[in-house]
PDB file of C-alpha atoms and ligand atoms in Angstrom:
ATOM      1  CA  MET T   1     115.563  68.258 158.210  1.00 49.00           C
ATOM      2  CA  THR T   2     115.358  64.595 158.685  1.00 52.00           C
ATOM      3  CA  HIS T   3     118.899  63.086 158.724  1.00 57.00           C
ATOM      4  CA  ARG T   4     117.214  60.899 155.614  1.00 61.00           C
ATOM      5  CA  PHE T   5     116.212  63.705 153.627  1.00 57.00           C
ATOM      6  CA  ALA T   6     119.719  65.357 154.114  1.00 56.00           C
ATOM      7  CA  ALA T   7     121.120  61.991 153.024  1.00 56.00           C
ATOM      8  CA  ALA T   8     118.525  62.050 150.169  1.00 57.00           C
ATOM      9  CA  LEU T   9     119.974  65.725 149.045  1.00 54.00           C
ATOM     10  CA  ALA T  10     123.535  65.237 149.399  1.00 54.00           C
ATOM     11  CA  ALA T  11     122.670  61.956 147.404  1.00 52.00           C
ATOM     12  CA  LEU T  12     121.424  63.829 144.669  1.00 53.00           C
ATOM     13  CA  ALA T  13     123.896  66.466 144.836  1.00 53.00           C
ATOM     14  CA  LEU T  14     126.406  63.930 143.727  1.00 51.00           C
ATOM     15  CA  ALA T  15     124.347  62.162 141.380  1.00 50.00           C
ATOM     16  CA  VAL T  16     123.526  65.132 139.047  1.00 53.00           C
ATOM     17  CA  PRO T  17     126.445  66.434 138.758  1.00 55.00           C
ATOM     18  CA  ALA T  18     127.691  62.998 137.891  1.00 56.00           C
ATOM     19  CA  ALA T  19     125.025  62.334 135.338  1.00 59.00           C
ATOM     20  CA  HIS T  20     126.458  65.359 133.561  1.00 69.00           C
ATOM     21  CA  ALA T  21     129.892  64.319 133.260  1.00 72.00           C
ATOM     22  CA  GLN T  22     129.166  60.982 131.651  1.00 90.00           C
ATOM     23  CA  TYR T  23     126.856  62.817 129.497  1.00 96.00           C
ATOM     24  CA  PRO T  24     126.287  61.213 126.486  1.00 97.00           C
ATOM     25  CA  THR T  25     126.010  57.627 127.725  1.00 97.00           C
ATOM     26  CA  ARG T  26     123.243  56.710 124.497  1.00 97.00           C
ATOM     27  CA  PRO T  27     122.653  58.965 120.988  1.00 98.00           C
ATOM     28  CA  VAL T  28     121.736  62.066 120.024  1.00 98.00           C
ATOM     29  CA  THR T  29     119.211  63.446 117.855  1.00 98.00           C
ATOM     30  CA  MET T  30     119.684  66.569 115.781  1.00 98.00           C
ATOM     31  CA  MET T  31     116.831  67.518 113.887  1.00 98.00           C
ATOM     32  CA  VAL T  32     116.933  68.804 110.483  1.00 98.00           C
ATOM     33  CA  PRO T  33     113.878  71.159 109.497  1.00 98.00           C
ATOM     34  CA  PHE T  34     113.924  70.153 105.970  1.00 96.00           C
ATOM     35  CA  ALA T  35     113.914  67.169 103.730  1.00 96.00           C
ATOM     36  CA  ALA T  36     116.803  64.683 103.878  1.00 97.00           C
ATOM     37  CA  GLY T  37     118.960  65.501 100.705  1.00 96.00           C
ATOM     38  CA  GLY T  38     118.688  68.834 101.045  1.00 95.00           C
ATOM     39  CA  PRO T  39     121.151  71.491 101.675  1.00 96.00           C
ATOM     40  CA  THR T  40     120.728  71.497 105.504  1.00 96.00           C
ATOM     41  CA  ASP T  41     120.401  67.653 105.855  1.00 97.00           C
ATOM     42  CA  THR T  42     124.072  67.495 103.909  1.00 96.00           C
ATOM     43  CA  VAL T  43     125.887  69.660 106.412  1.00 97.00           C
ATOM     44  CA  ALA T  44     123.596  68.164 109.611  1.00 98.00           C
ATOM     45  CA  ARG T  45     124.650  64.595 107.949  1.00 98.00           C
ATOM     46  CA  ALA T  46     128.878  65.863 107.753  1.00 98.00           C
ATOM     47  CA  LEU T  47     128.463  67.287 110.959  1.00 98.00           C
ATOM     48  CA  ALA T  48     126.736  64.602 113.161  1.00 98.00           C
ATOM     49  CA  VAL T  49     129.539  62.042 111.807  1.00 98.00           C
ATOM     50  CA  SER T  50     132.846  64.719 113.210  1.00 98.00           C
ATOM     51  CA  MET T  51     131.103  65.907 115.949  1.00 98.00           C
ATOM     52  CA  GLY T  52     129.632  62.338 116.918  1.00 98.00           C
ATOM     53  CA  LYS T  53     133.658  61.504 116.691  1.00 98.00           C
ATOM     54  CA  ALA T  54     134.272  64.045 119.350  1.00 97.00           C
ATOM     55  CA  LEU T  55     131.342  63.370 121.509  1.00 97.00           C
ATOM     56  CA  GLY T  56     131.923  59.720 121.442  1.00 97.00           C
ATOM     57  CA  GLN T  57     128.634  59.396 120.926  1.00 97.00           C
ATOM     58  CA  THR T  58     126.703  58.429 117.517  1.00 98.00           C
ATOM     59  CA  ILE T  59     124.410  61.557 116.814  1.00 98.00           C
ATOM     60  CA  VAL T  60     121.806  60.658 114.754  1.00 98.00           C
ATOM     61  CA  VAL T  61     119.912  62.923 112.169  1.00 98.00           C
ATOM     62  CA  GLU T  62     115.773  63.303 112.184  1.00 98.00           C
ATOM     63  CA  ASN T  63     114.504  65.229 109.237  1.00 98.00           C
ATOM     64  CA  VAL T  64     111.505  67.006 110.660  1.00 98.00           C
ATOM     65  CA  PRO T  65     110.543  68.977 108.000  1.00 97.00           C
ATOM     66  CA  GLY T  66     107.411  71.458 107.318  1.00 93.00           C
ATOM     67  CA  ALA T  67     106.092  74.802 107.517  1.00 92.00           C
ATOM     68  CA  GLY T  68     109.056  76.409 105.892  1.00 92.00           C
ATOM     69  CA  GLY T  69     111.014  74.837 108.520  1.00 96.00           C
ATOM     70  CA  THR T  70     109.147  76.009 111.702  1.00 96.00           C
ATOM     71  CA  ILE T  71     108.123  72.527 112.781  1.00 97.00           C
ATOM     72  CA  ALA T  72     111.485  71.076 113.960  1.00 98.00           C
ATOM     73  CA  PRO T  73     111.672  74.313 116.106  1.00 98.00           C
ATOM     74  CA  ALA T  74     108.520  74.055 117.729  1.00 98.00           C
ATOM     75  CA  LYS T  75     109.417  70.629 118.604  1.00 98.00           C
ATOM     76  CA  LEU T  76     113.103  71.218 119.973  1.00 98.00           C
ATOM     77  CA  LYS T  77     110.859  74.143 122.375  1.00 98.00           C
ATOM     78  CA  ASN T  78     108.979  70.650 123.890  1.00 98.00           C
ATOM     79  CA  SER T  79     111.799  68.295 124.025  1.00 98.00           C
ATOM     80  CA  SER T  80     113.461  67.336 127.398  1.00 98.00           C
ATOM     81  CA  ALA T  81     116.524  69.455 128.008  1.00 98.00           C
ATOM     82  CA  ASP T  82     118.590  66.833 128.846  1.00 97.00           C
ATOM     83  CA  GLY T  83     121.084  67.396 125.287  1.00 98.00           C
ATOM     84  CA  TYR T  84     119.409  64.291 124.265  1.00 98.00           C
ATOM     85  CA  THR T  85     117.591  66.256 121.360  1.00 98.00           C
ATOM     86  CA  LEU T  86     119.433  69.152 119.347  1.00 98.00           C
ATOM     87  CA  LEU T  87     118.192  71.071 116.123  1.00 98.00           C
ATOM     88  CA  ILE T  88     120.692  72.049 113.545  1.00 98.00           C
ATOM     89  CA  ALA T  89     118.989  75.102 111.427  1.00 98.00           C
ATOM     90  CA  HIS T  90     119.876  78.105 109.056  1.00 97.00           C
ATOM     91  CA  ILE T  91     119.366  81.723 108.344  1.00 97.00           C
ATOM     92  CA  GLY T  92     115.286  80.950 108.617  1.00 96.00           C
ATOM     93  CA  MET T  93     115.625  81.394 112.405  1.00 97.00           C
ATOM     94  CA  SER T  94     116.130  84.967 111.774  1.00 97.00           C
ATOM     95  CA  THR T  95     113.427  85.588 109.114  1.00 95.00           C
ATOM     96  CA  ALA T  96     110.614  83.347 110.785  1.00 94.00           C
ATOM     97  CA  PRO T  97     109.309  86.167 113.438  1.00 94.00           C
ATOM     98  CA  ALA T  98     109.122  88.501 110.949  1.00 93.00           C
ATOM     99  CA  LEU T  99     107.349  85.996 108.320  1.00 91.00           C
ATOM    100  CA  TYR T 100     105.168  84.262 110.697  1.00 91.00           C
ATOM    101  CA  ARG T 101     102.334  86.432 112.721  1.00 87.00           C
ATOM    102  CA  THR T 102     102.343  83.348 114.771  1.00 91.00           C
ATOM    103  CA  LEU T 103     104.959  81.836 115.786  1.00 94.00           C
ATOM    104  CA  PRO T 104     105.304  79.112 118.386  1.00 96.00           C
ATOM    105  CA  PHE T 105     108.594  79.912 119.310  1.00 98.00           C
ATOM    106  CA  LYS T 106     111.211  82.593 120.242  1.00 97.00           C
ATOM    107  CA  PRO T 107     114.584  82.246 118.470  1.00 98.00           C
ATOM    108  CA  VAL T 108     116.304  83.891 120.989  1.00 98.00           C
ATOM    109  CA  GLU T 109     114.911  83.220 124.084  1.00 98.00           C
ATOM    110  CA  ASP T 110     113.527  80.006 123.960  1.00 98.00           C
ATOM    111  CA  PHE T 111     116.690  78.150 123.406  1.00 98.00           C
ATOM    112  CA  GLU T 112     120.249  77.135 124.384  1.00 98.00           C
ATOM    113  CA  HIS T 113     122.668  78.541 121.518  1.00 98.00           C
ATOM    114  CA  VAL T 114     125.576  76.128 121.022  1.00 98.00           C
ATOM    115  CA  GLY T 115     127.031  77.520 117.895  1.00 98.00           C
ATOM    116  CA  GLN T 116     127.323  78.591 114.815  1.00 98.00           C
ATOM    117  CA  VAL T 117     128.731  76.001 111.984  1.00 98.00           C
ATOM    118  CA  VAL T 118     129.228  77.087 108.520  1.00 97.00           C
ATOM    119  CA  ASP T 119     128.460  80.111 105.930  1.00 96.00           C
ATOM    120  CA  VAL T 120     126.927  78.889 102.881  1.00 96.00           C
ATOM    121  CA  PRO T 121     126.167  81.182  99.545  1.00 96.00           C
ATOM    122  CA  MET T 122     123.570  80.201  97.168  1.00 97.00           C
ATOM    123  CA  THR T 123     122.920  79.672  93.777  1.00 98.00           C
ATOM    124  CA  PHE T 124     120.140  80.347  90.800  1.00 98.00           C
ATOM    125  CA  ILE T 125     119.745  77.590  88.941  1.00 98.00           C
ATOM    126  CA  ALA T 126     117.255  76.691  86.371  1.00 98.00           C
ATOM    127  CA  LYS T 127     115.933  73.387  84.353  1.00 98.00           C
ATOM    128  CA  LYS T 128     117.980  72.635  81.687  1.00 97.00           C
ATOM    129  CA  ASP T 129     116.017  74.105  78.912  1.00 96.00           C
ATOM    130  CA  LEU T 130     115.094  77.214  80.268  1.00 98.00           C
ATOM    131  CA  PRO T 131     116.306  79.477  76.884  1.00 98.00           C
ATOM    132  CA  PRO T 132     118.422  81.911  78.887  1.00 98.00           C
ATOM    133  CA  ASN T 133     121.919  81.574  78.889  1.00 97.00           C
ATOM    134  CA  ASP T 134     123.458  84.580  81.480  1.00 97.00           C
ATOM    135  CA  PHE T 135     122.188  85.976  84.693  1.00 97.00           C
ATOM    136  CA  LYS T 136     121.273  89.016  82.653  1.00 97.00           C
ATOM    137  CA  SER T 137     119.088  87.838  80.110  1.00 97.00           C
ATOM    138  CA  LEU T 138     117.415  85.067  82.789  1.00 98.00           C
ATOM    139  CA  VAL T 139     116.025  88.174  84.593  1.00 98.00           C
ATOM    140  CA  ASP T 140     114.696  89.942  81.228  1.00 97.00           C
ATOM    141  CA  TYR T 141     113.081  86.550  80.309  1.00 98.00           C
ATOM    142  CA  VAL T 142     111.468  85.989  83.533  1.00 98.00           C
ATOM    143  CA  LYS T 143     110.174  89.696  83.179  1.00 97.00           C
ATOM    144  CA  ALA T 144     108.864  88.813  80.119  1.00 98.00           C
ATOM    145  CA  ASN T 145     107.367  85.747  80.832  1.00 98.00           C
ATOM    146  CA  LYS T 146     106.427  86.117  84.613  1.00 97.00           C
ATOM    147  CA  ASP T 147     102.841  84.651  83.837  1.00 96.00           C
ATOM    148  CA  LYS T 148     104.423  81.236  83.193  1.00 97.00           C
ATOM    149  CA  VAL T 149     107.572  81.017  85.289  1.00 98.00           C
ATOM    150  CA  THR T 150     107.632  79.257  88.074  1.00 98.00           C
ATOM    151  CA  LEU T 151     110.184  80.006  91.205  1.00 98.00           C
ATOM    152  CA  ALA T 152     110.372  76.871  93.876  1.00 98.00           C
ATOM    153  CA  ASN T 153     111.131  77.037  97.565  1.00 96.00           C
ATOM    154  CA  ALA T 154     110.889  74.683 100.591  1.00 95.00           C
ATOM    155  CA  GLY T 155     108.202  77.290 102.182  1.00 91.00           C
ATOM    156  CA  ILE T 156     107.884  80.137 104.161  1.00 88.00           C
ATOM    157  CA  GLY T 157     110.892  80.595 105.868  1.00 88.00           C
ATOM    158  CA  ALA T 158     113.446  78.727 103.725  1.00 93.00           C
ATOM    159  CA  ALA T 159     116.345  80.524 102.384  1.00 95.00           C
ATOM    160  CA  SER T 160     115.221  79.104  99.154  1.00 96.00           C
ATOM    161  CA  HIS T 161     111.725  81.390 100.049  1.00 93.00           C
ATOM    162  CA  LEU T 162     113.873  84.483 101.115  1.00 92.00           C
ATOM    163  CA  CYS T 163     116.057  84.371  98.614  1.00 95.00           C
ATOM    164  CA  GLY T 164     113.573  84.190  95.556  1.00 95.00           C
ATOM    165  CA  LEU T 165     111.509  87.229  97.476  1.00 90.00           C
ATOM    166  CA  LEU T 166     114.703  89.659  97.209  1.00 90.00           C
ATOM    167  CA  PHE T 167     114.876  88.123  93.778  1.00 95.00           C
ATOM    168  CA  MET T 168     111.233  89.045  92.783  1.00 93.00           C
ATOM    169  CA  SER T 169     111.305  92.214  94.590  1.00 89.00           C
ATOM    170  CA  ALA T 170     114.607  93.325  92.574  1.00 91.00           C
ATOM    171  CA  ILE T 171     113.464  92.720  89.112  1.00 95.00           C
ATOM    172  CA  GLN T 172     109.953  93.706  90.574  1.00 92.00           C
ATOM    173  CA  THR T 173     108.526  91.116  89.366  1.00 95.00           C
ATOM    174  CA  ASP T 174     105.786  88.808  91.003  1.00 93.00           C
ATOM    175  CA  LEU T 175     105.999  84.793  89.690  1.00 95.00           C
ATOM    176  CA  THR T 176     103.982  82.028  90.661  1.00 96.00           C
ATOM    177  CA  THR T 177     106.379  80.293  93.750  1.00 95.00           C
ATOM    178  CA  VAL T 178     105.935  76.779  94.456  1.00 97.00           C
ATOM    179  CA  PRO T 179     106.576  75.098  97.592  1.00 96.00           C
ATOM    180  CA  TYR T 180     108.146  72.038  98.914  1.00 96.00           C
ATOM    181  CA  LYS T 181     109.232  70.117 102.080  1.00 95.00           C
ATOM    182  CA  GLY T 182     112.761  70.985 101.242  1.00 96.00           C
ATOM    183  CA  THR T 183     114.640  72.225  98.319  1.00 96.00           C
ATOM    184  CA  ALA T 184     115.832  67.896  97.526  1.00 96.00           C
ATOM    185  CA  PRO T 185     112.496  67.898  96.550  1.00 97.00           C
ATOM    186  CA  ALA T 186     112.689  71.172  94.693  1.00 97.00           C
ATOM    187  CA  ILE T 187     115.671  70.299  92.922  1.00 97.00           C
ATOM    188  CA  ASN T 188     113.934  66.758  91.717  1.00 97.00           C
ATOM    189  CA  ASP T 189     110.961  68.457  89.865  1.00 98.00           C
ATOM    190  CA  LEU T 190     113.819  71.235  88.783  1.00 97.00           C
ATOM    191  CA  LEU T 191     115.543  68.191  87.257  1.00 97.00           C
ATOM    192  CA  GLY T 192     111.940  66.831  85.871  1.00 97.00           C
ATOM    193  CA  GLY T 193     111.192  70.494  84.522  1.00 97.00           C
ATOM    194  CA  GLN T 194     108.189  70.317  86.617  1.00 98.00           C
ATOM    195  CA  VAL T 195     109.580  73.920  88.285  1.00 98.00           C
ATOM    196  CA  ASP T 196     111.187  76.464  86.178  1.00 98.00           C
ATOM    197  CA  LEU T 197     113.541  78.404  88.431  1.00 98.00           C
ATOM    198  CA  LEU T 198     115.280  77.854  92.289  1.00 98.00           C
ATOM    199  CA  CYS T 199     117.857  79.756  94.400  1.00 98.00           C
ATOM    200  CA  ASP T 200     119.358  76.914  96.663  1.00 97.00           C
ATOM    201  CA  GLN T 201     122.731  76.651  98.621  1.00 96.00           C
ATOM    202  CA  THR T 202     125.723  75.743  97.219  1.00 96.00           C
ATOM    203  CA  THR T 203     126.005  72.479  99.655  1.00 94.00           C
ATOM    204  CA  ASN T 204     122.612  70.984  96.930  1.00 95.00           C
ATOM    205  CA  THR T 205     123.318  72.376  93.785  1.00 97.00           C
ATOM    206  CA  THR T 206     127.422  71.817  93.078  1.00 96.00           C
ATOM    207  CA  SER T 207     127.449  68.459  91.815  1.00 96.00           C
ATOM    208  CA  TYR T 208     123.991  69.531  89.696  1.00 97.00           C
ATOM    209  CA  ILE T 209     125.718  72.841  88.779  1.00 97.00           C
ATOM    210  CA  LYS T 210     128.933  70.423  87.932  1.00 96.00           C
ATOM    211  CA  SER T 211     127.593  67.873  86.339  1.00 96.00           C
ATOM    212  CA  GLY T 212     125.362  70.201  83.987  1.00 96.00           C
ATOM    213  CA  ARG T 213     122.585  68.521  84.905  1.00 97.00           C
ATOM    214  CA  ILE T 214     120.612  72.127  85.604  1.00 97.00           C
ATOM    215  CA  LYS T 215     121.325  75.772  84.153  1.00 98.00           C
ATOM    216  CA  ALA T 216     123.318  78.227  87.180  1.00 98.00           C
ATOM    217  CA  TYR T 217     123.273  81.435  86.871  1.00 98.00           C
ATOM    218  CA  ALA T 218     125.187  83.332  89.615  1.00 98.00           C
ATOM    219  CA  VAL T 219     126.053  82.898  93.373  1.00 98.00           C
ATOM    220  CA  THR T 220     124.661  85.012  95.876  1.00 97.00           C
ATOM    221  CA  SER T 221     127.776  86.021  97.646  1.00 96.00           C
ATOM    222  CA  LYS T 222     129.695  89.176  97.072  1.00 94.00           C
ATOM    223  CA  ALA T 223     132.573  88.068  96.023  1.00 94.00           C
ATOM    224  CA  ARG T 224     132.828  84.389  93.646  1.00 96.00           C
ATOM    225  CA  VAL T 225     132.680  81.330  95.286  1.00 95.00           C
ATOM    226  CA  PRO T 226     136.118  78.988  94.681  1.00 93.00           C
ATOM    227  CA  SER T 227     134.576  75.701  93.904  1.00 93.00           C
ATOM    228  CA  LEU T 228     132.370  77.762  91.229  1.00 96.00           C
ATOM    229  CA  PRO T 229     134.474  79.868  89.631  1.00 96.00           C
ATOM    230  CA  ASP T 230     132.457  80.588  86.428  1.00 96.00           C
ATOM    231  CA  LEU T 231     129.428  82.138  88.616  1.00 97.00           C
ATOM    232  CA  PRO T 232     129.096  85.722  88.919  1.00 98.00           C
ATOM    233  CA  PRO T 233     128.196  87.300  92.133  1.00 98.00           C
ATOM    234  CA  ALA T 234     123.894  88.530  90.896  1.00 98.00           C
ATOM    235  CA  ALA T 235     125.247  91.597  92.339  1.00 97.00           C
ATOM    236  CA  GLU T 236     128.030  92.187  89.846  1.00 97.00           C
ATOM    237  CA  ALA T 237     125.821  90.675  87.336  1.00 96.00           C
ATOM    238  CA  GLY T 238     122.792  93.100  87.242  1.00 93.00           C
ATOM    239  CA  LEU T 239     121.076  93.383  90.621  1.00 95.00           C
ATOM    240  CA  PRO T 240     123.028  95.761  92.472  1.00 95.00           C
ATOM    241  CA  GLY T 241     123.632  95.384  96.114  1.00 92.00           C
ATOM    242  CA  PHE T 242     121.871  91.672  96.139  1.00 93.00           C
ATOM    243  CA  GLU T 243     123.507  89.420  98.863  1.00 94.00           C
ATOM    244  CA  VAL T 244     122.048  86.384 100.998  1.00 94.00           C
ATOM    245  CA  ASN T 245     124.280  84.379 102.521  1.00 95.00           C
ATOM    246  CA  VAL T 246     123.319  81.486 104.551  1.00 97.00           C
ATOM    247  CA  TRP T 247     124.375  80.188 108.072  1.00 97.00           C
ATOM    248  CA  HIS T 248     123.539  77.413 110.238  1.00 98.00           C
ATOM    249  CA  GLY T 249     123.904  77.114 113.846  1.00 98.00           C
ATOM    250  CA  VAL T 250     122.730  74.188 116.593  1.00 98.00           C
ATOM    251  CA  TYR T 251     120.383  74.700 119.132  1.00 98.00           C
ATOM    252  CA  ALA T 252     119.327  72.397 122.519  1.00 98.00           C
ATOM    253  CA  PRO T 253     116.063  73.396 124.447  1.00 98.00           C
ATOM    254  CA  LYS T 254     116.029  75.992 126.884  1.00 98.00           C
ATOM    255  CA  GLY T 255     117.513  74.887 130.425  1.00 98.00           C
ATOM    256  CA  THR T 256     120.085  72.013 129.255  1.00 98.00           C
ATOM    257  CA  PRO T 257     122.518  72.039 131.792  1.00 97.00           C
ATOM    258  CA  LYS T 258     125.803  74.281 131.153  1.00 97.00           C
ATOM    259  CA  PRO T 259     128.140  70.858 131.717  1.00 97.00           C
ATOM    260  CA  VAL T 260     125.994  69.504 128.584  1.00 98.00           C
ATOM    261  CA  ILE T 261     126.108  72.548 127.008  1.00 98.00           C
ATOM    262  CA  ASP T 262     130.039  73.169 127.010  1.00 98.00           C
ATOM    263  CA  ARG T 263     130.411  69.216 126.547  1.00 98.00           C
ATOM    264  CA  LEU T 264     128.313  70.311 122.638  1.00 98.00           C
ATOM    265  CA  VAL T 265     130.231  73.378 122.710  1.00 98.00           C
ATOM    266  CA  ALA T 266     133.568  71.320 122.751  1.00 98.00           C
ATOM    267  CA  ALA T 267     132.453  69.035 120.260  1.00 98.00           C
ATOM    268  CA  LEU T 268     131.213  71.512 117.519  1.00 98.00           C
ATOM    269  CA  GLN T 269     134.965  73.161 117.897  1.00 98.00           C
ATOM    270  CA  ALA T 270     136.272  69.791 117.056  1.00 98.00           C
ATOM    271  CA  GLY T 271     133.519  68.593 115.046  1.00 98.00           C
ATOM    272  CA  ILE T 272     133.794  71.702 112.291  1.00 98.00           C
ATOM    273  CA  VAL T 273     137.792  71.657 112.240  1.00 98.00           C
ATOM    274  CA  ASP T 274     137.420  67.653 111.398  1.00 98.00           C
ATOM    275  CA  PRO T 275     139.650  67.728 108.341  1.00 97.00           C
ATOM    276  CA  ALA T 276     136.874  65.650 106.432  1.00 97.00           C
ATOM    277  CA  PHE T 277     134.034  68.004 107.677  1.00 98.00           C
ATOM    278  CA  ALA T 278     136.201  71.169 106.426  1.00 96.00           C
ATOM    279  CA  GLN T 279     136.858  69.717 103.263  1.00 96.00           C
ATOM    280  CA  LYS T 280     133.577  68.504 102.020  1.00 95.00           C
ATOM    281  CA  MET T 281     131.914  71.390 103.382  1.00 95.00           C
ATOM    282  CA  ALA T 282     135.047  73.346 101.045  1.00 94.00           C
ATOM    283  CA  GLU T 283     133.987  71.642  98.115  1.00 93.00           C
ATOM    284  CA  LEU T 284     130.610  72.166  98.096  1.00 93.00           C
ATOM    285  CA  GLY T 285     131.487  76.005  98.736  1.00 92.00           C
ATOM    286  CA  SER T 286     130.545  76.533 102.265  1.00 94.00           C
ATOM    287  CA  VAL T 287     132.796  78.041 105.028  1.00 94.00           C
ATOM    288  CA  VAL T 288     133.381  76.723 108.089  1.00 97.00           C
ATOM    289  CA  VAL T 289     133.008  79.583 110.899  1.00 97.00           C
ATOM    290  CA  ALA T 290     136.164  81.161 113.014  1.00 97.00           C
ATOM    291  CA  ARG T 291     136.318  79.446 116.777  1.00 97.00           C
ATOM    292  CA  ASP T 292     134.539  82.224 118.691  1.00 97.00           C
ATOM    293  CA  LYS T 293     131.395  81.903 116.105  1.00 98.00           C
ATOM    294  CA  ALA T 294     130.868  78.261 116.835  1.00 98.00           C
ATOM    295  CA  THR T 295     130.009  79.363 120.660  1.00 98.00           C
ATOM    296  CA  PRO T 296     126.669  80.522 122.660  1.00 98.00           C
ATOM    297  CA  ASP T 297     127.415  83.936 122.186  1.00 98.00           C
ATOM    298  CA  GLY T 298     128.699  83.891 119.123  1.00 98.00           C
ATOM    299  CA  LEU T 299     125.462  82.012 118.052  1.00 98.00           C
ATOM    300  CA  ARG T 300     123.062  84.335 119.983  1.00 98.00           C
ATOM    301  CA  ASN T 301     125.099  87.495 118.942  1.00 98.00           C
ATOM    302  CA  HIS T 302     124.947  86.649 114.884  1.00 97.00           C
ATOM    303  CA  LEU T 303     120.938  85.642 115.425  1.00 98.00           C
ATOM    304  CA  LYS T 304     120.052  89.069 117.165  1.00 98.00           C
ATOM    305  CA  ALA T 305     121.774  91.112 114.624  1.00 96.00           C
ATOM    306  CA  GLU T 306     120.261  88.891 111.879  1.00 96.00           C
ATOM    307  CA  ILE T 307     116.832  89.270 112.951  1.00 97.00           C
ATOM    308  CA  ASP T 308     117.539  93.065 112.885  1.00 95.00           C
ATOM    309  CA  LYS T 309     118.623  93.134 109.429  1.00 91.00           C
ATOM    310  CA  TRP T 310     115.927  91.029 107.783  1.00 91.00           C
ATOM    311  CA  THR T 311     112.717  92.014 110.018  1.00 93.00           C
ATOM    312  CA  PRO T 312     112.889  95.609 107.904  1.00 90.00           C
ATOM    313  CA  ILE T 313     113.292  93.929 105.016  1.00 84.00           C
ATOM    314  CA  ILE T 314     110.583  91.256 105.017  1.00 87.00           C
ATOM    315  CA  ARG T 315     108.169  93.755 106.320  1.00 86.00           C
ATOM    316  CA  LYS T 316     108.774  96.186 103.523  1.00 80.00           C
ATOM    317  CA  ALA T 317     108.501  93.309 101.145  1.00 74.00           C
ATOM    318  CA  GLY T 318     104.713  93.121 103.115  1.00 71.00           C
ATOM    319  CA  VAL T 319     104.914  88.669 103.137  1.00 69.00           C
ATOM    320  CA  TYR T 320     103.539  87.092 105.885  1.00 66.00           C
ATOM    321  CA  ALA T 321     102.430  83.520 106.307  1.00 65.00           C
ATOM    322  CA  GLU T 322      99.536  82.387 109.376  1.00 57.00           C
TER     323      GLU T 322
HETATM  324  N1  LIG B 401     117.569  74.427 103.710  1.00 81.25           N
HETATM  325  C1  LIG B 401     116.830  73.882 102.813  1.00 81.25           C
HETATM  326  C2  LIG B 401     116.485  72.520 102.696  1.00 81.25           C
HETATM  327  O1  LIG B 401     117.202  72.195 103.310  1.00 81.25           O
HETATM  328  C3  LIG B 401     116.344  74.815 101.881  1.00 81.25           C
HETATM  329  C4  LIG B 401     116.533  76.192 102.128  1.00 81.25           C
HETATM  330  O2  LIG B 401     116.373  76.643 103.150  1.00 81.25           O
HETATM  331  O3  LIG B 401     116.058  76.609 101.012  1.00 81.25           O
HETATM  332  O4  LIG B 401     116.192  71.921 101.738  1.00 81.25           O
END
């Protein structure tokens, strides 16, 4: 080894850890796989503020919607593994492998897992002038009017798609589904009366339910949601065993250096207990995860367990996207 080469190597060895030690020196981008104003976007924007505070840098939210939320993870896979591009994604990371015949990424193998964020129940909501007034009558109405009732979702792989799929399977009735780039645009059409029904996360629906601009029938969690006490769980209101809980995780490109991941994990853990974040999440019916879940292992293990849980259910329902 020449003297000069050895010196260069030594300089590199010093420079690399130093670069990590200073991370982040510029704004970090957090991709959201759905349209602005929707449930994932709402969690992302609140988290960007609290996590950014802990990181000492701005986190910029970038909406990369489409294909039921599968375009953003594909983009993350091809992003630089330097900690400046991240992704927040939900339960769809565990259902997409079963739903898509060809998926350009593997959720467990292709990413670094930073940690889980929040758990969010969903709500069955409808346009204001849909006749039924309770969940049981809604099921009867939908069955009797299956040729005209429309069910919105945010594309194959979205939580709203999964919930709708389970709903149609539980009531053994197929409806016409209408895909959007996120449930923010879906709810706009629900408000305008262009679609009838939607199953969407409380992070998006709570304010509309409270202001009475839409009808709400049930929650998808096992127990009632404290911020929406009037809504029964669907499992108690006619669909025994029905349960969908949406969870969110933060991902980084594979190969992101360990010191950078460690910084992100610390910022995530500080971010989720930040009072402003925690309070906003509670108001929107969602629950911040315990600290041991806001870790790479916490997210990876949950992701694997959810893939194992949903794959047979989706296979049985026989739905696929190309
Ligand atoms: N999370 C999606 C959104 O932000 C909605 C969904 O998954 O249904 O619009």
